[in-house]
Coordinates of C-alpha atoms in Angstrom, one line a residue:
X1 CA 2.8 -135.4 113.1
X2 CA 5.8 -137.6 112.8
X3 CA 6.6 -136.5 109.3
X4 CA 6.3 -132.8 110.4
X5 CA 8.6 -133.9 113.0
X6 CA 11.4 -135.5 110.3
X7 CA 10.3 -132.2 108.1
X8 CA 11.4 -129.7 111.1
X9 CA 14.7 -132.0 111.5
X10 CA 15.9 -131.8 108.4
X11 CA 15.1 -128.4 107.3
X12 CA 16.8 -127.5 110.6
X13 CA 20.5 -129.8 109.6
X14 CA 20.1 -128.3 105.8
X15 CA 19.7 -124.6 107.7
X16 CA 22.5 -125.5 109.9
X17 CA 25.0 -127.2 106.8
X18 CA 24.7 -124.0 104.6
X19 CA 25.5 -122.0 107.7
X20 CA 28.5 -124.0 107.9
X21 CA 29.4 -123.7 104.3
X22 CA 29.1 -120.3 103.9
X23 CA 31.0 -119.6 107.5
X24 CA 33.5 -122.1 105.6
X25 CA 33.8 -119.9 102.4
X26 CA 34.2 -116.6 103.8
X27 CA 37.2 -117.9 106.2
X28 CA 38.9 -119.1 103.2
X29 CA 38.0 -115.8 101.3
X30 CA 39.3 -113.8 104.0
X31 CA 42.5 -116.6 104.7
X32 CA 43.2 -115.9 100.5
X33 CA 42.6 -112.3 101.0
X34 CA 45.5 -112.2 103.5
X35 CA 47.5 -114.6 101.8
X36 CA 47.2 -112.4 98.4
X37 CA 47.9 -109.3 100.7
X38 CA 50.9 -110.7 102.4
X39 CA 51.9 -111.6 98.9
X40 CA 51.6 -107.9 97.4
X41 CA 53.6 -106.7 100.5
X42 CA 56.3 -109.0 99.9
X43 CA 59.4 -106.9 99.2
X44 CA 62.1 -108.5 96.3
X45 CA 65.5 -109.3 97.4
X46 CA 66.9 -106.7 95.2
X47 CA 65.4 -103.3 93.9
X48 CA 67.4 -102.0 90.2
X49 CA 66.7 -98.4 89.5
X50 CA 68.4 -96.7 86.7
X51 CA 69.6 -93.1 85.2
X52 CA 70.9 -91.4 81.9
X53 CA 71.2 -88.0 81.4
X54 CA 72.8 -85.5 78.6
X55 CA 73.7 -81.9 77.4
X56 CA 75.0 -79.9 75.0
X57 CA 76.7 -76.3 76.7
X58 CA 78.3 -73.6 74.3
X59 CA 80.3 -71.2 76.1
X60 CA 80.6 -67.7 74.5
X61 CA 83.8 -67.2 75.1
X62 CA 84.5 -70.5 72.6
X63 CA 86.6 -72.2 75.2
X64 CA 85.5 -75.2 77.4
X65 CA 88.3 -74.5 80.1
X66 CA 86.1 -71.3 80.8
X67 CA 83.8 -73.2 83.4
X68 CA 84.3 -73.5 87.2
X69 CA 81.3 -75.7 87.5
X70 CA 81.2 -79.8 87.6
X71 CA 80.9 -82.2 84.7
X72 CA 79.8 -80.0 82.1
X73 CA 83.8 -79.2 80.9
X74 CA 82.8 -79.2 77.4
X75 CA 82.1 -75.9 74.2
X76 CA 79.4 -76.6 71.9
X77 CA 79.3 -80.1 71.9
X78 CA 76.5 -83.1 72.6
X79 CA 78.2 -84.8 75.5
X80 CA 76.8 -87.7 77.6
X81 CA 76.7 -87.3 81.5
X82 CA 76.4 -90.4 83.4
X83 CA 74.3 -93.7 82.6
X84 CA 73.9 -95.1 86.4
X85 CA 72.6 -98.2 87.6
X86 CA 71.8 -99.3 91.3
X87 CA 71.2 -102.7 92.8
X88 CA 69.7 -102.2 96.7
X89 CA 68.8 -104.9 99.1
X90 CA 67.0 -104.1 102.0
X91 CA 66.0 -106.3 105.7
X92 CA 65.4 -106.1 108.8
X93 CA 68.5 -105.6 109.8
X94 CA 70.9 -105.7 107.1
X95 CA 71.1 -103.5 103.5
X96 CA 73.3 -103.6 100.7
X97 CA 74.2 -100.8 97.6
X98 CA 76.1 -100.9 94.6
X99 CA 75.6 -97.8 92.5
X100 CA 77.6 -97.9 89.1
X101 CA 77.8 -95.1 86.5
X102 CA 79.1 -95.0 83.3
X103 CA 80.4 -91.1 81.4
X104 CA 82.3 -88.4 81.7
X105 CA 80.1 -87.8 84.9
X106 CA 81.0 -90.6 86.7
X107 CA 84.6 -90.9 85.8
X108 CA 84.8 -87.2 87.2
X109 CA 83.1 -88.3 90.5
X110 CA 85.8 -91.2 91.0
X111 CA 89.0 -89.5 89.4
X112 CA 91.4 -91.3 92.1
X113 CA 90.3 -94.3 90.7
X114 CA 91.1 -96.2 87.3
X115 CA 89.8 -99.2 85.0
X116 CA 86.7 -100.5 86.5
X117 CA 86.9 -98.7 89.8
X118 CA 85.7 -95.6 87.8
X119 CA 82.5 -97.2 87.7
X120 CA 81.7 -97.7 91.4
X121 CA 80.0 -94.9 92.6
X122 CA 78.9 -96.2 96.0
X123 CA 79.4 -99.8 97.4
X124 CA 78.6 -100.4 101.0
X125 CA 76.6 -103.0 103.5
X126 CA 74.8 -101.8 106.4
X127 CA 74.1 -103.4 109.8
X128 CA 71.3 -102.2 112.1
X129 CA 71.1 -104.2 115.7
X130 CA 68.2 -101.9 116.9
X131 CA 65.9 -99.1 114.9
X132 CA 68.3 -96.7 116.5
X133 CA 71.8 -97.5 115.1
X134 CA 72.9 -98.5 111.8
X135 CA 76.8 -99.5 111.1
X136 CA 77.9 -99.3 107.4
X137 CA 81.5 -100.1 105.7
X138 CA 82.3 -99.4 102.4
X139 CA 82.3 -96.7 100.5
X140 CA 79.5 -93.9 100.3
X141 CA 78.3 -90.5 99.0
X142 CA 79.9 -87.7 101.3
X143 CA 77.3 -86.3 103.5
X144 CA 78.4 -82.9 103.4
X145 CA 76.3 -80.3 101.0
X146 CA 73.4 -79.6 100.1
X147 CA 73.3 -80.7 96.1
X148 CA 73.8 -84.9 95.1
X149 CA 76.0 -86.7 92.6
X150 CA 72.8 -87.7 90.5
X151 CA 71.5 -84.9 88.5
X152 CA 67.8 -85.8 88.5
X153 CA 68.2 -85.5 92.5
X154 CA 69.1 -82.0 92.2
X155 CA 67.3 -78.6 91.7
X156 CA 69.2 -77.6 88.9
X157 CA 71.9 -80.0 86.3
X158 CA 75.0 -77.7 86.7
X159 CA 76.8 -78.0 89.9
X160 CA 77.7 -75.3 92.0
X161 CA 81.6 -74.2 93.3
X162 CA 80.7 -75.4 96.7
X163 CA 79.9 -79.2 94.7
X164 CA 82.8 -78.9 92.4
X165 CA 85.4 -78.5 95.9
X166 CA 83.9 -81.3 96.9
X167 CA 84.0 -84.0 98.7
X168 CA 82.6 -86.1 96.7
X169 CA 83.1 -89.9 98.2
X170 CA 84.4 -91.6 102.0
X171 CA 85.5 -95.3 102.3
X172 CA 85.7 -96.6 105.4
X173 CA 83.3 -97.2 108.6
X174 CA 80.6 -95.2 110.3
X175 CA 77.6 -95.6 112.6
X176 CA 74.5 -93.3 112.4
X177 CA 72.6 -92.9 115.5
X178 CA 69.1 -91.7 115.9
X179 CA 67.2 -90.0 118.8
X180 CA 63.8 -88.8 118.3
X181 CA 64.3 -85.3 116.4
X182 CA 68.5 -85.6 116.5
X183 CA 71.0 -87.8 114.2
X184 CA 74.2 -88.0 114.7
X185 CA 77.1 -90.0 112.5
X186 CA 80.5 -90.6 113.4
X187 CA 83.3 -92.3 111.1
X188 CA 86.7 -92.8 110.2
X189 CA 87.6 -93.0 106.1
X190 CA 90.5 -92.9 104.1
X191 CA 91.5 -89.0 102.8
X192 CA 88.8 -87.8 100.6
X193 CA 87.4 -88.9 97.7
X194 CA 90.2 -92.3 97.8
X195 CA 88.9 -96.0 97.6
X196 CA 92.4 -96.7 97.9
X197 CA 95.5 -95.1 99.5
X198 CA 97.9 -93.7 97.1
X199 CA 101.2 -95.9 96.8
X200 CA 104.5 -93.9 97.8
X201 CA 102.4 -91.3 100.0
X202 CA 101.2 -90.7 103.3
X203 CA 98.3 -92.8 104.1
X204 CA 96.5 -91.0 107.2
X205 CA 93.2 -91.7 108.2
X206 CA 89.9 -88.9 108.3
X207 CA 87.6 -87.8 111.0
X208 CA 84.1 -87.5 109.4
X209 CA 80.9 -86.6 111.1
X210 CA 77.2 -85.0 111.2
X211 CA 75.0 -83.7 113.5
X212 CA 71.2 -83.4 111.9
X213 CA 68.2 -82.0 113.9
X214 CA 64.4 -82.4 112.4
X215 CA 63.4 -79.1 114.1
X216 CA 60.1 -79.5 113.0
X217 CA 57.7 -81.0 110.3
X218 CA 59.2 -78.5 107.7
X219 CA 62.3 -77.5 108.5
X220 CA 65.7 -79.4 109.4
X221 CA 69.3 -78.8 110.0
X222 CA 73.0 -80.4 108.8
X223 CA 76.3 -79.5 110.4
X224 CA 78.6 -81.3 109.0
X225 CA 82.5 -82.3 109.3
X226 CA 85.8 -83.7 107.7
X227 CA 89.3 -83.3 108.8
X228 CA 92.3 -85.3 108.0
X229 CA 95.7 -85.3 106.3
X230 CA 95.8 -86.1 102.5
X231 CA 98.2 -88.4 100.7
X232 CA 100.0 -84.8 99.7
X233 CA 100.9 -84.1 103.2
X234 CA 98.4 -80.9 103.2
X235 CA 95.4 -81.1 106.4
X236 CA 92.6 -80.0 106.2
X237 CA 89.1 -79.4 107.9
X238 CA 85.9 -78.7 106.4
X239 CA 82.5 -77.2 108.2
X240 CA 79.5 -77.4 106.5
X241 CA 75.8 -76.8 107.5
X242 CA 72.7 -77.4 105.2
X243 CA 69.5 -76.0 105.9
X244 CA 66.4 -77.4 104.5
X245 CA 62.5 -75.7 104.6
X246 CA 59.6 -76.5 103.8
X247 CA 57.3 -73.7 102.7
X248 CA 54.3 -75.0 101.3
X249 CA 53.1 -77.9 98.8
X250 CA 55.1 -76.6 95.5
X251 CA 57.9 -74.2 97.1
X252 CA 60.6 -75.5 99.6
X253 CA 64.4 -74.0 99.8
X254 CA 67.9 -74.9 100.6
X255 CA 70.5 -73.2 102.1
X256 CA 74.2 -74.1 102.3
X257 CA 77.6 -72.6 103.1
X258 CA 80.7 -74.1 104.0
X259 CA 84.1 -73.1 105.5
X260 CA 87.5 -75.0 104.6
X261 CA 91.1 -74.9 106.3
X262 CA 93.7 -76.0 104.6
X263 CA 97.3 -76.3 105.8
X264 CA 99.8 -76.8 103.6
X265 CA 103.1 -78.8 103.8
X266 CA 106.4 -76.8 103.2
X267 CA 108.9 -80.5 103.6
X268 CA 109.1 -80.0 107.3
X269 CA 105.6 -78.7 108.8
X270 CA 102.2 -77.9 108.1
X271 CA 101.9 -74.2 107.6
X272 CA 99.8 -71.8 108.7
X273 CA 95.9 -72.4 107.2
X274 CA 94.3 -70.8 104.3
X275 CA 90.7 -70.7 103.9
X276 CA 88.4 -71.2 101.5
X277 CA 84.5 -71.1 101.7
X278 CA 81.2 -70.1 100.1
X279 CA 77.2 -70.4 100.3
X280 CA 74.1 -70.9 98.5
X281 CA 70.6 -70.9 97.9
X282 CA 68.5 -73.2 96.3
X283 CA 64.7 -72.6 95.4
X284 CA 62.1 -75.7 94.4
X285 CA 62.6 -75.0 90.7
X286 CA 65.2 -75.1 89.0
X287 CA 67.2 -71.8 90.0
X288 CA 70.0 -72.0 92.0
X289 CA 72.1 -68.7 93.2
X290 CA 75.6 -68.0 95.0
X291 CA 78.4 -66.3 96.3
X292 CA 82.2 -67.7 96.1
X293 CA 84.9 -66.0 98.2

């Protein structure tokens, strides 16, 4: 009876031992699980994505001035467009871009610039105190239009009119604010498309801004602005509005049309304005139409 006894003790502390060994195991499996999951999540410091694209265009009438388009000023030639690079770094609360490209492309892109300023397509740093507002300083991609710098961001390689009049770049401050379905962005930059004020010329600060409603799932809205005074003397403003849709899993559109004042200097005032504008549609593949007035 007392052996049974010892018997029914220590099958009961082996019973209870590989409990505990096996509860022990599958808290570290799951700890390691985590660990290795936290792990995979783990974002690098610094993300480098890359581009190259090329063409060859032949005009018919056998002249490459015969082109009102961007970055394709060439007549039956190979020509390189733009090699790019782009180093990001993303946090909580602060990000960082510098996007370089290297061609005819990119020099076209930055053609206030020289030497190795040519190269800098966008160079900025980003602040966010909250989720809702976000400061950035530096120089950045112009927010108005509807088609991109990059030409494996757009629906088709040749640039439109509205592209080619630009702008193309700001440098300077602005803060982006979101609300539920409504963005807005406010900023001050130098004039257009300068990293750097002219020397000898008038150096005048511009007004840019953007008002972006998400008006549902499928569908959203850009209004956008730029005024100022250039280094010529000449002011300008510039209203632009992009609309984006949705229309099923393979076919979305774009619309875009903008309107341009431009007041010229005659050595004593700014003249009365002349304007300039045009819009355009843009289907998912790779078919662009549009009107120029």
């Amino acid at each position: 009876m007392l052996r049974k006894f010892f018997v029914a003790i220590a099958a009961t502390t082996l019973a209870l031992f590989a409990h505990a060994q096996t509860a022990s195991v599958d808290q570290l499996s799951s700890t390691t699980a985590t660990t290795e999951n936290e792990a995979a999540e783990t974002k690098p410091a610094i993300s480098i994505t890359g581009s190259a694209d090329a063409y060859y265009r032949f005009d018919f009438a056998k002249t490459r001035a015969n082109n009102f388009t961007s970055f394709t000023n060439s007549h039956n030639s190979f020509a390189l467009g733009m090699a790019s690079v782009k180093f990001e770094h993303k946090s909580d609360k602060v990000s960082a871009v510098l996007d370089l490209g290297f061609g005819t492309r990119a020099a076209e892109f930055t053609y206030t610039d020289n030497g190795l300023l040519q190269a800098v397509k966008q160079l900025y740093i980003s602040y966010s105190p909250a989720d809702w507002i976000k400061f950035t300083a530096g120089s950045w991609a112009t927010h108005v239009g509807y088609e991109l710098l990059d030409p494996q961001l757009n629906r088709n390689y040749s640039m439109s009119y509205l592209f080619t009049n630009g702008p193309f770049s700001h440098t300077g401050l602005k803060a982006d604010i979101t609300k539920g379905k409504h963005g807005f962005m406010l900023g001050v930059s130098n004039a257009t498309d300068y990293r750097m004020p002219p020397d000898g010329q008038i150096n005048k600060k511009y007004l840019v801004a953007q008002y972006s409603l998400a008006a549902g799932e499928n569908v959203k809205l850009y209004v956008n602005y730029v005024s100022g005074k250039a280094p010529d003397t000449s002011k300008s403003e510039q209203f632009d509005a992009v609309v984006t849709a949705k229309l099923s899993d393979k076919f979305n559109i774009g619309v875009n049309g903008t309107l341009t004042n431009v007041h010229a200097w005659d050595g004593a005032k700014n003249l009365g304005g002349k304007s300039w504008g045009g819009a355009a549609l843009y289907l998912m593949r790779p078919v662009s139409t549009g009107c120029f007035f």
